[in-house]
Short mmCIF file of C-alpha atoms in Angstrom, two decimals:
data_model
loop_
_atom_site.label_atom_id
_atom_site.label_comp_id
_atom_site.label_asym_id
_atom_site.label_seq_id
_atom_site.Cartn_x
_atom_site.Cartn_y
_atom_site.Cartn_z
CA UNK A 1 -56.10 17.52 -58.06
CA UNK A 2 -53.05 16.55 -55.44
CA UNK A 3 -52.33 20.04 -53.91
CA UNK A 4 -56.00 20.44 -53.16
CA UNK A 5 -56.52 16.71 -51.59
CA UNK A 6 -52.73 16.58 -50.26
CA UNK A 7 -53.57 14.02 -47.26
CA UNK A 8 -55.45 11.52 -49.87
CA UNK A 9 -52.16 12.18 -52.58
CA UNK A 10 -50.37 10.61 -49.15
CA UNK A 11 -52.33 7.93 -49.42
CA UNK A 12 -51.96 6.79 -52.82
CA UNK A 13 -48.28 8.02 -52.93
CA UNK A 14 -47.54 5.50 -49.82
CA UNK A 15 -49.59 2.67 -51.86
CA UNK A 16 -47.15 3.32 -54.91
CA UNK A 17 -43.65 3.21 -52.96
CA UNK A 18 -45.17 0.28 -50.58
CA UNK A 19 -41.53 -1.36 -51.09
CA UNK A 20 -39.81 1.35 -49.72
CA UNK A 21 -41.26 0.64 -46.42
CA UNK A 22 -41.64 -3.40 -46.19
CA UNK A 23 -39.02 -5.24 -45.78
CA UNK A 24 -40.07 -8.59 -45.48
CA UNK A 25 -44.11 -9.84 -44.97
CA UNK A 26 -46.16 -12.80 -44.66
CA UNK A 27 -49.79 -13.49 -45.36
CA UNK A 28 -53.03 -14.84 -46.43
CA UNK A 29 -55.50 -13.32 -48.88
CA UNK A 30 -58.28 -14.38 -51.25
CA UNK A 31 -59.55 -12.90 -54.14
CA UNK A 32 -63.06 -13.05 -55.78
CA UNK A 33 -64.63 -11.87 -58.99
CA UNK A 34 -68.34 -11.32 -59.28
CA UNK A 35 -70.68 -14.22 -60.80
CA UNK A 36 -67.83 -16.93 -60.35
CA UNK A 37 -67.81 -19.88 -58.32
CA UNK A 38 -64.15 -19.55 -58.34
CA UNK A 39 -62.46 -17.97 -55.53
CA UNK A 40 -58.50 -17.61 -55.81
CA UNK A 41 -56.00 -18.19 -52.59
CA UNK A 42 -52.63 -16.67 -52.09
CA UNK A 43 -50.57 -17.86 -49.27
CA UNK A 44 -46.96 -16.00 -49.06
CA UNK A 45 -43.49 -15.21 -47.37
CA UNK A 46 -41.81 -12.48 -49.11
CA UNK A 47 -38.36 -10.79 -47.77
CA UNK A 48 -37.43 -8.21 -49.92
CA UNK A 49 -34.36 -7.52 -48.44
CA UNK A 50 -32.58 -10.34 -48.84
CA UNK A 51 -34.57 -10.93 -52.64
CA UNK A 52 -36.49 -13.99 -51.63
CA UNK A 53 -40.06 -15.26 -52.33
CA UNK A 54 -42.06 -18.23 -51.38
CA UNK A 55 -45.68 -18.16 -52.43
CA UNK A 56 -48.61 -20.68 -53.32
CA UNK A 57 -51.41 -19.84 -55.51
CA UNK A 58 -54.58 -22.18 -55.57
CA UNK A 59 -57.33 -21.62 -57.72
CA UNK A 60 -60.55 -22.53 -55.80
CA UNK A 61 -64.10 -24.25 -56.98
CA UNK A 62 -67.17 -25.14 -55.25
CA UNK A 63 -64.64 -25.42 -52.47
CA UNK A 64 -62.32 -27.60 -53.99
CA UNK A 65 -58.66 -26.77 -54.74
CA UNK A 66 -58.54 -27.77 -58.37
CA UNK A 67 -54.95 -25.88 -59.54
CA UNK A 68 -52.04 -24.74 -57.31
CA UNK A 69 -49.01 -22.84 -58.44
CA UNK A 70 -45.95 -22.60 -55.93
CA UNK A 71 -43.07 -19.98 -56.81
CA UNK A 72 -39.53 -20.15 -54.92
CA UNK A 73 -36.98 -17.18 -55.37
CA UNK A 74 -34.08 -17.59 -54.01
CA UNK A 75 -29.70 -17.30 -54.38
CA UNK A 76 -31.32 -15.90 -57.95
CA UNK A 77 -32.84 -18.85 -58.96
CA UNK A 78 -36.27 -18.65 -59.99
CA UNK A 79 -38.78 -21.76 -59.78
CA UNK A 80 -42.21 -22.50 -59.88
CA UNK A 81 -44.13 -25.42 -59.36
CA UNK A 82 -47.92 -27.68 -60.40
CA UNK A 83 -47.80 -30.19 -58.04
CA UNK A 84 -51.00 -31.74 -59.52
CA UNK A 85 -49.44 -31.79 -62.86
CA UNK A 86 -46.29 -32.67 -61.19
CA UNK A 87 -44.27 -30.30 -63.29
CA UNK A 88 -41.90 -27.76 -62.33
CA UNK A 89 -40.04 -24.94 -64.18
CA UNK A 90 -36.73 -23.15 -63.42
CA UNK A 91 -34.42 -20.16 -64.34
CA UNK A 92 -32.08 -17.75 -63.53
CA UNK A 93 -32.71 -13.83 -62.97
CA UNK A 94 -29.01 -12.66 -63.38
CA UNK A 95 -27.65 -12.96 -67.07
CA UNK A 96 -30.77 -13.89 -68.28
CA UNK A 97 -31.07 -12.57 -71.46
CA UNK A 98 -35.15 -13.32 -71.64
CA UNK A 99 -35.59 -10.24 -70.00
CA UNK A 100 -33.40 -7.59 -67.98
CA UNK A 101 -32.34 -8.84 -64.39
CA UNK A 102 -34.00 -6.28 -62.47
CA UNK A 103 -37.22 -6.40 -64.35
CA UNK A 104 -37.42 -10.37 -64.25
CA UNK A 105 -36.77 -10.10 -60.42
CA UNK A 106 -39.50 -7.39 -60.03
CA UNK A 107 -41.95 -10.00 -61.51
CA UNK A 108 -40.56 -12.82 -59.56
CA UNK A 109 -40.21 -11.30 -56.19
CA UNK A 110 -43.81 -10.12 -56.57
CA UNK A 111 -45.32 -12.80 -57.61
CA UNK A 112 -48.53 -13.93 -55.83
CA UNK A 113 -47.84 -11.39 -53.05
CA UNK A 114 -47.63 -8.07 -54.53
CA UNK A 115 -51.42 -7.38 -54.58
CA UNK A 116 -51.04 -6.92 -51.12
CA UNK A 117 -47.03 -5.93 -50.84
CA UNK A 118 -47.22 -3.53 -53.72
CA UNK A 119 -50.60 -3.22 -55.30
CA UNK A 120 -51.83 -1.33 -58.63
CA UNK A 121 -54.85 -1.45 -56.84
CA UNK A 122 -54.26 1.97 -56.04
CA UNK A 123 -55.03 3.74 -59.56
CA UNK A 124 -59.01 2.78 -57.86
CA UNK A 125 -58.50 6.11 -55.99
CA UNK A 126 -55.49 7.88 -57.89
CA UNK A 127 -56.89 11.24 -59.44
CA UNK A 128 -60.62 11.06 -58.08
CA UNK A 129 -59.94 12.83 -54.52
CA UNK A 130 -63.52 14.32 -54.44
CA UNK A 131 -65.30 10.49 -55.06
CA UNK A 132 -64.22 9.26 -51.68
CA UNK A 133 -63.26 9.85 -47.74
CA UNK A 134 -60.85 8.44 -45.46
CA UNK A 135 -60.79 7.55 -41.80
CA UNK A 136 -58.59 6.24 -39.21
CA UNK A 137 -58.72 2.95 -38.06
CA UNK A 138 -57.15 -0.15 -36.63
CA UNK A 139 -57.46 -3.28 -38.53
CA UNK A 140 -55.63 -6.10 -38.24
CA UNK A 141 -53.87 -4.73 -35.70
CA UNK A 142 -52.03 -2.23 -37.30
CA UNK A 143 -53.04 1.48 -38.02
CA UNK A 144 -54.70 2.38 -41.06
CA UNK A 145 -57.22 3.94 -43.68
CA UNK A 146 -60.52 3.01 -44.30
CA UNK A 147 -61.68 4.69 -47.68
CA UNK A 148 -65.06 4.85 -48.30
CA UNK A 149 -66.71 6.07 -51.99
CA UNK A 150 -67.89 5.77 -55.54
CA UNK A 151 -65.65 4.59 -58.75
CA UNK A 152 -66.92 5.99 -61.67
CA UNK A 153 -67.21 4.47 -64.94
CA UNK A 154 -64.41 6.55 -66.08
CA UNK A 155 -62.17 4.85 -63.95
CA UNK A 156 -63.15 1.76 -64.06
CA UNK A 157 -66.64 -0.03 -66.04
CA UNK A 158 -65.82 -2.98 -64.38
CA UNK A 159 -65.98 -1.98 -60.74
CA UNK A 160 -68.30 1.17 -61.04
CA UNK A 161 -69.78 1.86 -58.19
CA UNK A 162 -69.79 2.19 -54.20
CA UNK A 163 -66.24 0.66 -52.64
CA UNK A 164 -64.41 0.20 -49.35
CA UNK A 165 -60.19 0.36 -49.16
CA UNK A 166 -58.35 -0.43 -46.20
CA UNK A 167 -54.65 0.31 -46.77
CA UNK A 168 -51.90 0.24 -44.02
CA UNK A 169 -50.87 3.62 -42.95
CA UNK A 170 -47.36 2.53 -42.00
CA UNK A 171 -46.41 0.71 -45.26
CA UNK A 172 -49.29 1.23 -47.72
CA UNK A 173 -49.92 -2.30 -48.09
CA UNK A 174 -53.19 -3.03 -49.28
CA UNK A 175 -55.40 -4.83 -46.20
CA UNK A 176 -58.80 -5.07 -47.97
CA UNK A 177 -60.98 -3.99 -51.03
CA UNK A 178 -64.63 -4.42 -51.50
CA UNK A 179 -66.52 -3.49 -54.63
CA UNK A 180 -70.16 -3.52 -54.36
CA UNK A 181 -72.72 -4.11 -56.82
CA UNK A 182 -76.94 -3.41 -56.23
CA UNK A 183 -78.59 -4.42 -53.14
CA UNK A 184 -75.30 -3.62 -51.71
CA UNK A 185 -74.12 -7.25 -52.92
CA UNK A 186 -70.11 -7.48 -52.94
CA UNK A 187 -69.29 -7.71 -56.07
CA UNK A 188 -65.07 -7.95 -56.62
CA UNK A 189 -63.23 -8.49 -53.33
CA UNK A 190 -59.46 -8.98 -51.94
CA UNK A 191 -59.98 -10.13 -48.40
CA UNK A 192 -56.43 -10.42 -46.18
CA UNK A 193 -57.10 -13.69 -43.72
CA UNK A 194 -53.58 -13.18 -42.56
CA UNK A 195 -50.85 -10.67 -42.62
CA UNK A 196 -47.46 -9.87 -40.85
CA UNK A 197 -44.93 -6.97 -42.38
CA UNK A 198 -41.13 -6.28 -41.10
CA UNK A 199 -41.22 -9.32 -39.00
CA UNK A 200 -38.38 -11.63 -38.66
CA UNK A 201 -39.11 -14.94 -41.35
CA UNK A 202 -36.97 -17.85 -40.57
CA UNK A 203 -35.15 -19.21 -43.66
CA UNK A 204 -35.97 -22.63 -43.89
CA UNK A 205 -39.80 -21.14 -44.86
CA UNK A 206 -37.96 -20.56 -48.52
CA UNK A 207 -37.67 -24.27 -49.66
CA UNK A 208 -39.70 -25.80 -52.59
CA UNK A 209 -39.43 -29.47 -53.07
CA UNK A 210 -40.02 -30.82 -56.65
CA UNK A 211 -38.56 -33.76 -56.38
CA UNK A 212 -40.33 -36.49 -58.76
CA UNK A 213 -41.38 -33.97 -61.05
CA UNK A 214 -40.82 -33.28 -64.60
CA UNK A 215 -38.51 -30.01 -65.24
CA UNK A 216 -40.28 -28.41 -68.22
CA UNK A 217 -39.59 -25.01 -70.57
CA UNK A 218 -41.47 -21.88 -69.25
CA UNK A 219 -43.98 -21.95 -72.56
CA UNK A 220 -44.95 -25.92 -71.56
CA UNK A 221 -45.54 -24.75 -67.89
CA UNK A 222 -47.80 -21.90 -69.06
CA UNK A 223 -50.09 -23.71 -71.36
CA UNK A 224 -50.67 -26.64 -68.50
CA UNK A 225 -52.41 -24.27 -66.49
CA UNK A 226 -56.48 -24.12 -65.47
CA UNK A 227 -56.65 -20.94 -64.03
CA UNK A 228 -52.87 -19.12 -65.14
CA UNK A 229 -53.87 -16.71 -67.97
CA UNK A 230 -49.88 -15.58 -68.46
CA UNK A 231 -50.93 -12.41 -68.09
CA UNK A 232 -49.44 -10.21 -65.34
CA UNK A 233 -51.41 -8.64 -62.62
CA UNK A 234 -54.83 -9.64 -63.70
CA UNK A 235 -56.13 -11.67 -60.05
CA UNK A 236 -52.93 -13.32 -59.47
CA UNK A 237 -50.03 -11.71 -60.60
CA UNK A 238 -48.92 -14.47 -63.54
CA UNK A 239 -45.75 -13.94 -65.12
CA UNK A 240 -45.66 -13.48 -69.07
CA UNK A 241 -42.97 -15.47 -71.18
CA UNK A 242 -43.96 -13.94 -74.35
#
């Protein structure tokens, strides 16, 4: 299939290896699931070259923020904070017996940004090259591929049906995803509201004030979350601490 569709295979490869083309990125995006009155808003600044990430997850219900989680990865320390609960958790990345340093670093550097910067949504277009086509467009001020097609039930029962996906031509970053239900109604969606890639990010962005908050362990932190399932890459790149 890859040999028969080399251009489409190249788009999938670009998404898969996107971190090879992204030094840093800043942006904001929203994830919505069908038949929910909730949305998930993510704001991030990530510097892959210097191993820093400052990102925020907000769970919004009926227009109100009901949960916020901040994350800061800097100087080999990962900090997460729930400001509404006045708690935070902190752990070193290197020499951490809980998990390999590279694995733990990979989780935290992509926390609340990897839907865009290192998107696993490439699985919707991998191998099924006869199910979609693409055109070259400009999107968010950058060259992009606009992909249109159909997701089969074999590929995803939950998202089966028509879809569109927009991918950065230069970096493979995900710029937009819409999966449609009957009557062209948008079901699941990822909407990028703001994005810049490979621009300088001031160091003063990478700060997180936890003064007045109680430090807790990872297990207690995870159990306090309303929309925080503890499972990785399920609409918010949550960290599992099993």
